[in-house]
Amino acid sequence: KKKIAVMTSGGDSPGMNAAVRAVVRTGIHFGCDVFAVYEGYEGLLKGGNYLRKMEWEDVRGWLSEGGTLIGTARCMEFKERWGRKQAAGNLISQGIDALIVCGGDGSLTGADLFRHEWPSLVEELVKDGKFTKEQVEPYKNLTMVGLVGSIDNDMAGTDSTIGAYSALERICEMVDYIDETAKSHSRAFVVEVMGRHCGWLALMAGIATGADYIFIPERAVPHGKWQDELKEVCQRHRNKGRRNNTVIVAEGALDDLLNPVTTEDVKNVLVDLGLDTKVTILGHVQRGGTAVAHDRWLATLQGVDSVKAVLEMTPSTPSPLIGILENKIIRKPLVESVEATKSVATAIANKDFDAAISKRDTEFIE
Ligand code: F6P
């Protein structure tokens, strides 16, 4: 019987539970045993009770639960070879040689490295006397499949990551609330949103709420000049009768000399314009709460496909990332998407913002 482990890793995101539910139930449907790894890579290192066999009813009701019910962690030990060796030993002890990871690009890169190292890790475990050659014989290769779970929507090669639309919905709801009090007092609000080095959440939220101005890393504002433009735009909107101003700042926002643009910088400019200005940093409310319908079905369809991929893969198949492109669930080599994602960061570091935008696949940023 094929044994598959599923885990969530990195920052939690709404829809991760739907993904785990889909993996568990699809695995059972195809006659596999499915294990949940609790607490992400930390659980993989600890083994034992952190790897629990899941039954159909164990994931009942998980579609509508926020966060990740099997826990997650940012684990430093898994970055070390000894940590990955320990993790391999724990999987073999339970007879598991397939791993489905739902996480961000860092978590998925770690998983791909684990897969590549697996044969040599197994050899070392035999040398160390942890297993006999006969015991490891059926577990020569690890099958690994990646699902992208992140609110940031920062992975190249897929149109949306599991959790991004839920976070976007939450941000819009919060900005709508803020707008009401802002209008009452004729105030300006500077709202900081998450996204790490990616401006997708800020851009989409800005469009969806009709913000006056948006700061994102991929379209860096001109150093020393953006202040005047911001003032001009906000004043123009006021002149047209707008009673409030909303400026959305991505947490990774930069100017074109790569200096961070902070909410305080932006606030000072608006105060200088004579506006009564407040700052709201939305923080982790953006990650909490139940998944919106988009993330539930995305996670479900991708979870189903991840099990199919495990069953269809051969040792020479590159680890796939399950994505969505033009409304179709697709598989593509994980390393390609990770490389393409890194190339956006490189373009920004080289101040080549046009390249950053085209590599981000969000053409309408222009
Ligand atoms: O990657 C998801 C994310 O929420 C980012 O948007 C943010 O920068 C980061 O995680 C926050 O991490 P933590 O929850 O560990 O503070």
Coordinates of C-alpha atoms and ligand atoms in Angstrom, one line a residue:
K1 CA 0.0 0.0 0.0
K2 CA 1.4 3.4 -1.0
K3 CA 2.0 5.6 2.0
I4 CA 1.8 9.4 1.5
A5 CA 2.6 12.1 3.9
V6 CA 1.1 15.6 3.7
M7 CA 2.3 18.7 5.5
T8 CA 1.9 22.4 5.6
S9 CA 4.9 24.6 6.0
G10 CA 6.0 28.3 6.3
G11 CA 3.4 31.0 7.1
D12 CA -0.2 29.5 7.3
S13 CA -2.7 30.5 4.7
P14 CA -6.5 30.1 4.4
G15 CA -7.2 27.0 2.3
M16 CA -4.3 24.9 3.6
N17 CA -6.9 22.8 5.5
A18 CA -8.9 22.3 2.3
A19 CA -5.7 21.1 0.6
V20 CA -4.9 18.6 3.4
R21 CA -8.6 17.4 3.4
A22 CA -8.4 16.8 -0.4
V23 CA -5.1 14.9 -0.1
V24 CA -6.3 12.7 2.7
R25 CA -9.6 11.8 1.0
T26 CA -8.1 11.4 -2.5
G27 CA -5.4 9.2 -1.1
I28 CA -7.9 7.0 0.7
H29 CA -10.0 6.9 -2.5
F30 CA -7.0 5.5 -4.5
G31 CA -6.3 2.9 -1.8
C32 CA -3.3 4.7 -0.1
D33 CA -2.5 5.3 3.5
V34 CA -2.2 9.1 4.2
F35 CA -0.3 10.5 7.1
A36 CA -0.4 14.1 8.2
V37 CA 2.9 15.6 9.4
Y38 CA 2.1 17.9 12.3
E39 CA 4.1 21.2 12.9
G40 CA 5.7 21.3 9.4
Y41 CA 9.3 20.3 9.0
E42 CA 9.7 20.4 12.8
G43 CA 7.3 17.4 13.0
L44 CA 9.2 15.6 10.2
L45 CA 12.4 15.9 12.3
K46 CA 10.7 14.8 15.5
G47 CA 8.8 11.8 13.9
G48 CA 6.8 9.4 16.1
N49 CA 3.5 11.0 17.1
Y50 CA 4.0 14.0 14.8
L51 CA 3.2 11.7 11.8
R52 CA -0.4 10.6 12.2
K53 CA -2.4 8.3 9.9
M54 CA -5.5 10.1 8.8
E55 CA -9.0 8.7 8.2
W56 CA -11.7 10.0 6.0
E57 CA -13.7 11.5 9.0
D58 CA -10.6 13.1 10.5
V59 CA -10.8 16.0 8.0
R60 CA -14.5 16.5 8.2
G61 CA -15.4 20.2 8.3
W62 CA -11.9 21.3 7.3
L63 CA -13.0 23.2 4.2
S64 CA -14.2 26.1 6.2
E65 CA -11.5 26.2 8.9
G66 CA -8.9 29.0 8.7
G67 CA -5.1 28.6 9.4
T68 CA -3.7 25.1 9.3
L69 CA -5.1 22.5 11.7
I70 CA -2.0 20.3 11.4
G71 CA 0.3 23.2 12.4
T72 CA 3.2 24.8 10.7
A73 CA 6.6 26.1 11.6
R74 CA 9.6 27.9 10.2
C75 CA 12.2 25.2 10.9
M76 CA 15.9 26.0 10.9
E77 CA 17.1 22.4 11.5
F78 CA 15.7 21.2 8.2
K79 CA 18.1 23.5 6.5
E80 CA 20.9 21.4 7.8
R81 CA 21.8 18.0 6.3
W82 CA 21.7 16.2 9.6
G83 CA 18.1 17.5 10.0
R84 CA 17.0 16.2 6.7
K85 CA 18.7 12.8 7.4
Q86 CA 16.7 12.5 10.6
A87 CA 13.5 13.4 8.7
A88 CA 14.3 10.7 6.1
G89 CA 14.7 8.2 8.9
N90 CA 11.4 9.1 10.4
L91 CA 9.6 8.7 7.1
I92 CA 11.2 5.3 6.4
S93 CA 10.3 4.1 9.9
Q94 CA 6.6 4.6 8.9
G95 CA 7.1 3.2 5.4
I96 CA 6.5 6.6 3.8
D97 CA 8.2 7.5 0.5
A98 CA 5.9 10.2 -0.9
L99 CA 5.6 13.7 0.5
I100 CA 3.1 16.5 -0.5
V101 CA 4.1 19.9 0.8
C102 CA 1.8 22.9 0.9
G103 CA 3.9 26.0 1.5
G104 CA 5.8 29.0 0.1
D105 CA 8.8 28.9 -2.3
G106 CA 11.3 28.5 0.6
S107 CA 9.4 25.4 1.9
L108 CA 9.1 23.9 -1.5
T109 CA 12.7 24.5 -2.4
G110 CA 13.7 22.7 0.8
A111 CA 11.4 19.8 -0.1
D112 CA 13.0 19.5 -3.6
L113 CA 16.5 19.4 -2.1
F114 CA 15.3 16.7 0.3
R115 CA 14.1 14.6 -2.6
H116 CA 17.4 15.0 -4.5
E117 CA 19.4 14.1 -1.4
W118 CA 17.2 11.2 -0.4
P119 CA 19.2 8.3 -1.9
S120 CA 22.4 9.4 -0.2
L121 CA 20.6 10.1 3.1
V122 CA 19.2 6.6 3.0
E123 CA 22.7 5.2 2.3
E124 CA 24.0 7.1 5.3
L125 CA 21.2 5.8 7.5
V126 CA 22.2 2.3 6.6
K127 CA 25.9 3.1 7.3
D128 CA 24.9 4.6 10.6
G129 CA 23.2 1.2 11.5
K130 CA 19.7 2.8 11.7
F131 CA 18.3 0.4 9.1
T132 CA 19.5 -2.7 7.2
K133 CA 19.9 -2.7 3.4
E134 CA 16.9 -4.9 3.2
Q135 CA 14.8 -2.6 5.2
V136 CA 15.5 0.5 3.0
E137 CA 15.2 -1.5 -0.3
P138 CA 11.6 -0.4 -1.0
Y139 CA 12.3 3.2 -0.2
K140 CA 15.1 4.1 -2.6
N141 CA 13.4 7.2 -3.9
L142 CA 11.2 10.0 -2.4
T143 CA 8.3 11.3 -4.5
M144 CA 7.7 15.0 -3.7
V145 CA 4.9 17.2 -4.9
G146 CA 4.4 20.9 -4.1
L147 CA 1.2 22.9 -3.6
V148 CA 1.7 26.7 -3.2
G149 CA 0.2 27.9 0.0
S150 CA 0.9 31.5 0.7
I151 CA -1.1 34.7 1.0
D152 CA 1.6 36.6 -0.9
N153 CA 0.8 35.3 -4.4
D154 CA 4.5 35.5 -5.1
M155 CA 5.2 32.3 -6.9
A156 CA 5.9 32.5 -10.7
G157 CA 4.2 30.0 -13.0
T158 CA 0.9 29.9 -11.2
D159 CA -1.9 32.5 -11.3
S160 CA -2.8 32.3 -7.7
T161 CA -1.5 30.7 -4.6
I162 CA -3.7 29.1 -2.0
G163 CA -4.7 31.8 0.5
A164 CA -4.0 34.9 -1.6
Y165 CA -7.6 35.7 -2.4
S166 CA -8.7 35.2 1.2
A167 CA -6.1 37.7 2.4
L168 CA -7.1 40.1 -0.3
E169 CA -10.8 39.8 0.7
R170 CA -9.8 40.5 4.3
I171 CA -7.7 43.5 3.4
C172 CA -10.6 45.0 1.3
E173 CA -13.0 44.5 4.1
M174 CA -10.7 46.3 6.5
V175 CA -10.0 49.2 4.1
D176 CA -13.8 49.6 3.6
Y177 CA -14.2 49.9 7.4
I178 CA -11.3 52.4 7.5
D179 CA -12.8 54.4 4.6
E180 CA -16.0 54.9 6.6
T181 CA -14.4 56.5 9.6
A182 CA -11.9 58.3 7.4
K183 CA -14.8 60.0 5.5
S184 CA -16.5 60.9 8.7
H185 CA -13.4 62.9 9.8
S186 CA -12.1 63.9 6.4
R187 CA -8.9 62.0 7.2
A188 CA -6.2 60.3 5.2
F189 CA -5.1 56.7 6.1
V190 CA -1.9 55.0 5.2
V191 CA -2.5 51.2 5.3
E192 CA 0.3 48.7 5.3
V193 CA -0.4 45.3 3.9
M194 CA 1.6 42.1 3.8
G195 CA 3.2 40.4 0.8
R196 CA 6.9 40.2 1.7
H197 CA 8.7 41.2 -1.5
C198 CA 5.6 40.9 -3.6
G199 CA 3.2 43.8 -4.3
W200 CA 0.2 41.7 -5.5
L201 CA -1.9 42.1 -2.3
A202 CA -1.3 45.9 -2.2
L203 CA -2.0 46.3 -6.0
M204 CA -5.2 44.2 -6.0
A205 CA -6.5 45.8 -2.8
G206 CA -5.7 49.3 -4.1
I207 CA -7.7 48.6 -7.3
A208 CA -10.5 46.9 -5.4
T209 CA -11.0 49.7 -2.9
G210 CA -10.2 52.7 -5.1
A211 CA -7.1 53.8 -3.2
D212 CA -5.5 57.2 -4.1
Y213 CA -2.0 55.8 -4.4
I214 CA -0.3 52.4 -4.1
F215 CA 3.4 51.6 -3.2
I216 CA 4.7 48.2 -4.4
P217 CA 8.3 46.8 -4.8
E218 CA 7.9 46.0 -8.5
R219 CA 7.0 49.5 -9.6
A220 CA 9.4 51.5 -7.4
V221 CA 8.6 55.2 -7.0
P222 CA 11.2 57.8 -8.1
H223 CA 13.5 58.7 -5.2
G224 CA 12.9 62.2 -3.9
K225 CA 10.1 62.8 -6.4
W226 CA 7.3 60.6 -5.3
Q227 CA 6.4 62.9 -2.4
D228 CA 5.3 65.7 -4.8
E229 CA 3.4 63.3 -7.0
L230 CA 1.6 61.8 -3.9
K231 CA 0.6 65.3 -2.8
E232 CA -0.6 66.2 -6.2
V233 CA -2.8 63.1 -6.6
C234 CA -4.3 63.3 -3.1
Q235 CA -5.0 67.1 -3.6
R236 CA -6.5 66.5 -7.0
H237 CA -8.9 63.9 -5.5
R238 CA -9.8 66.2 -2.7
N239 CA -10.5 69.0 -5.2
K240 CA -13.0 66.7 -6.9
G241 CA -14.9 66.4 -3.6
R242 CA -13.3 63.2 -2.1
R243 CA -13.6 63.4 1.7
N244 CA -10.8 60.9 2.5
N245 CA -7.6 59.5 1.1
T246 CA -6.3 56.0 1.2
V247 CA -2.8 55.1 0.5
I248 CA -1.8 51.4 0.4
V249 CA 1.8 50.5 1.2
A250 CA 3.1 47.0 0.5
E251 CA 5.4 46.0 3.4
G252 CA 8.2 45.5 0.8
A253 CA 7.7 48.8 -0.9
L254 CA 10.8 50.5 -2.3
D255 CA 11.9 53.7 -4.1
D256 CA 14.0 53.3 -7.3
L257 CA 17.2 53.6 -5.3
L258 CA 16.0 50.5 -3.3
N259 CA 15.3 52.5 -0.1
P260 CA 12.3 51.1 1.7
V261 CA 9.2 53.3 1.6
T262 CA 7.6 53.1 5.1
T263 CA 4.2 54.1 6.3
E264 CA 5.8 56.8 8.4
D265 CA 7.5 58.3 5.3
V266 CA 4.1 58.4 3.6
K267 CA 2.3 59.8 6.6
N268 CA 4.8 62.7 6.9
V269 CA 4.1 63.7 3.3
L270 CA 0.4 63.7 3.8
V271 CA 0.7 65.6 7.1
D272 CA 2.8 68.1 5.2
L273 CA -0.1 68.5 2.8
G274 CA -2.2 69.5 5.7
L275 CA -4.2 66.2 6.0
D276 CA -5.2 64.7 9.4
T277 CA -3.4 61.4 8.8
K278 CA -3.5 58.0 10.5
V279 CA -1.5 54.8 9.9
T280 CA -3.0 51.3 10.1
I281 CA -0.8 48.3 9.9
L282 CA -3.2 45.4 9.2
G283 CA -0.7 42.7 10.3
H284 CA -1.9 39.1 10.9
V285 CA -5.6 39.7 10.5
Q286 CA -4.8 39.4 6.8
R287 CA -3.8 35.8 7.3
G288 CA -6.6 34.7 9.6
G289 CA -10.2 33.8 9.1
T290 CA -11.9 31.3 6.8
A291 CA -10.9 30.7 3.2
V292 CA -12.9 32.4 0.5
A293 CA -14.6 30.1 -2.1
H294 CA -11.8 30.6 -4.6
D295 CA -9.2 29.3 -2.1
R296 CA -11.4 26.3 -1.1
W297 CA -11.9 25.0 -4.6
L298 CA -8.3 25.8 -5.7
A299 CA -6.9 23.9 -2.7
T300 CA -9.3 21.0 -3.3
L301 CA -8.6 20.6 -7.0
Q302 CA -4.9 21.0 -6.5
G303 CA -4.9 18.6 -3.5
V304 CA -6.7 16.0 -5.7
D305 CA -4.1 16.5 -8.5
S306 CA -1.2 16.2 -6.1
V307 CA -2.2 12.7 -5.1
K308 CA -2.6 11.8 -8.8
A309 CA 0.8 13.2 -9.5
V310 CA 2.3 11.1 -6.7
L311 CA 0.8 8.0 -8.2
E312 CA 1.9 8.8 -11.8
M313 CA 5.5 10.0 -11.1
T314 CA 8.6 8.0 -11.9
P315 CA 11.9 8.6 -10.1
S316 CA 13.1 10.6 -13.1
T317 CA 10.0 13.0 -13.1
P318 CA 11.1 16.4 -11.9
S319 CA 9.2 17.3 -8.6
P320 CA 6.0 19.0 -9.9
L321 CA 4.4 22.1 -8.6
I322 CA 0.6 22.0 -8.9
G323 CA -0.5 25.4 -10.2
I324 CA -3.4 27.1 -12.0
L325 CA -3.0 28.8 -15.3
E326 CA -5.9 30.3 -17.3
N327 CA -8.4 28.4 -15.1
K328 CA -6.7 25.0 -15.6
I329 CA -4.9 23.0 -12.9
I330 CA -1.4 22.4 -14.2
R331 CA 1.8 20.6 -13.2
K332 CA 5.1 22.1 -13.9
P333 CA 8.7 21.5 -12.7
L334 CA 9.0 23.1 -9.2
V335 CA 12.5 24.2 -9.8
E336 CA 11.5 26.2 -12.9
S337 CA 8.9 28.2 -10.9
V338 CA 11.3 28.8 -8.0
E339 CA 14.0 30.0 -10.4
A340 CA 11.5 32.3 -12.2
T341 CA 10.4 33.7 -8.8
K342 CA 14.0 34.4 -7.8
S343 CA 14.5 36.2 -11.1
V344 CA 11.9 38.8 -10.0
A345 CA 14.0 39.5 -6.9
T346 CA 17.1 39.7 -9.0
A347 CA 15.5 42.2 -11.4
I348 CA 14.4 44.4 -8.4
A349 CA 17.9 44.2 -6.9
N350 CA 19.3 45.4 -10.3
K351 CA 16.7 48.2 -10.4
D352 CA 15.3 46.7 -13.6
F353 CA 11.7 47.4 -12.6
D354 CA 10.2 46.8 -16.1
A355 CA 11.8 43.3 -16.0
A356 CA 10.4 42.7 -12.5
I357 CA 6.9 43.5 -13.7
S358 CA 7.0 41.3 -16.8
K359 CA 8.5 38.4 -14.8
R360 CA 5.8 38.8 -12.2
D361 CA 3.2 37.9 -14.8
T362 CA 0.9 40.7 -13.7
E363 CA 1.1 42.8 -16.9
F364 CA -1.5 45.3 -15.9
I365 CA 0.8 46.7 -13.2
E366 CA 1.8 49.2 -15.9
Ligands
F6P1 O1 4.6 34.8 3.7 C1 3.4 35.2 4.4 C2 3.7 36.3 5.3 O2 2.4 36.6 5.9 C3 4.2 37.6 4.7 O3 3.3 38.3 4.0 C4 4.8 38.3 5.9 O4 5.9 39.1 5.5 C5 5.3 37.1 6.7 O5 4.6 36.0 6.3 C6 5.1 37.3 8.2 O6 5.7 36.2 8.8 P1 5.4 35.8 10.4 O7 4.0 35.4 10.5 O8 6.4 34.8 10.6 O9 5.6 37.1 11.1

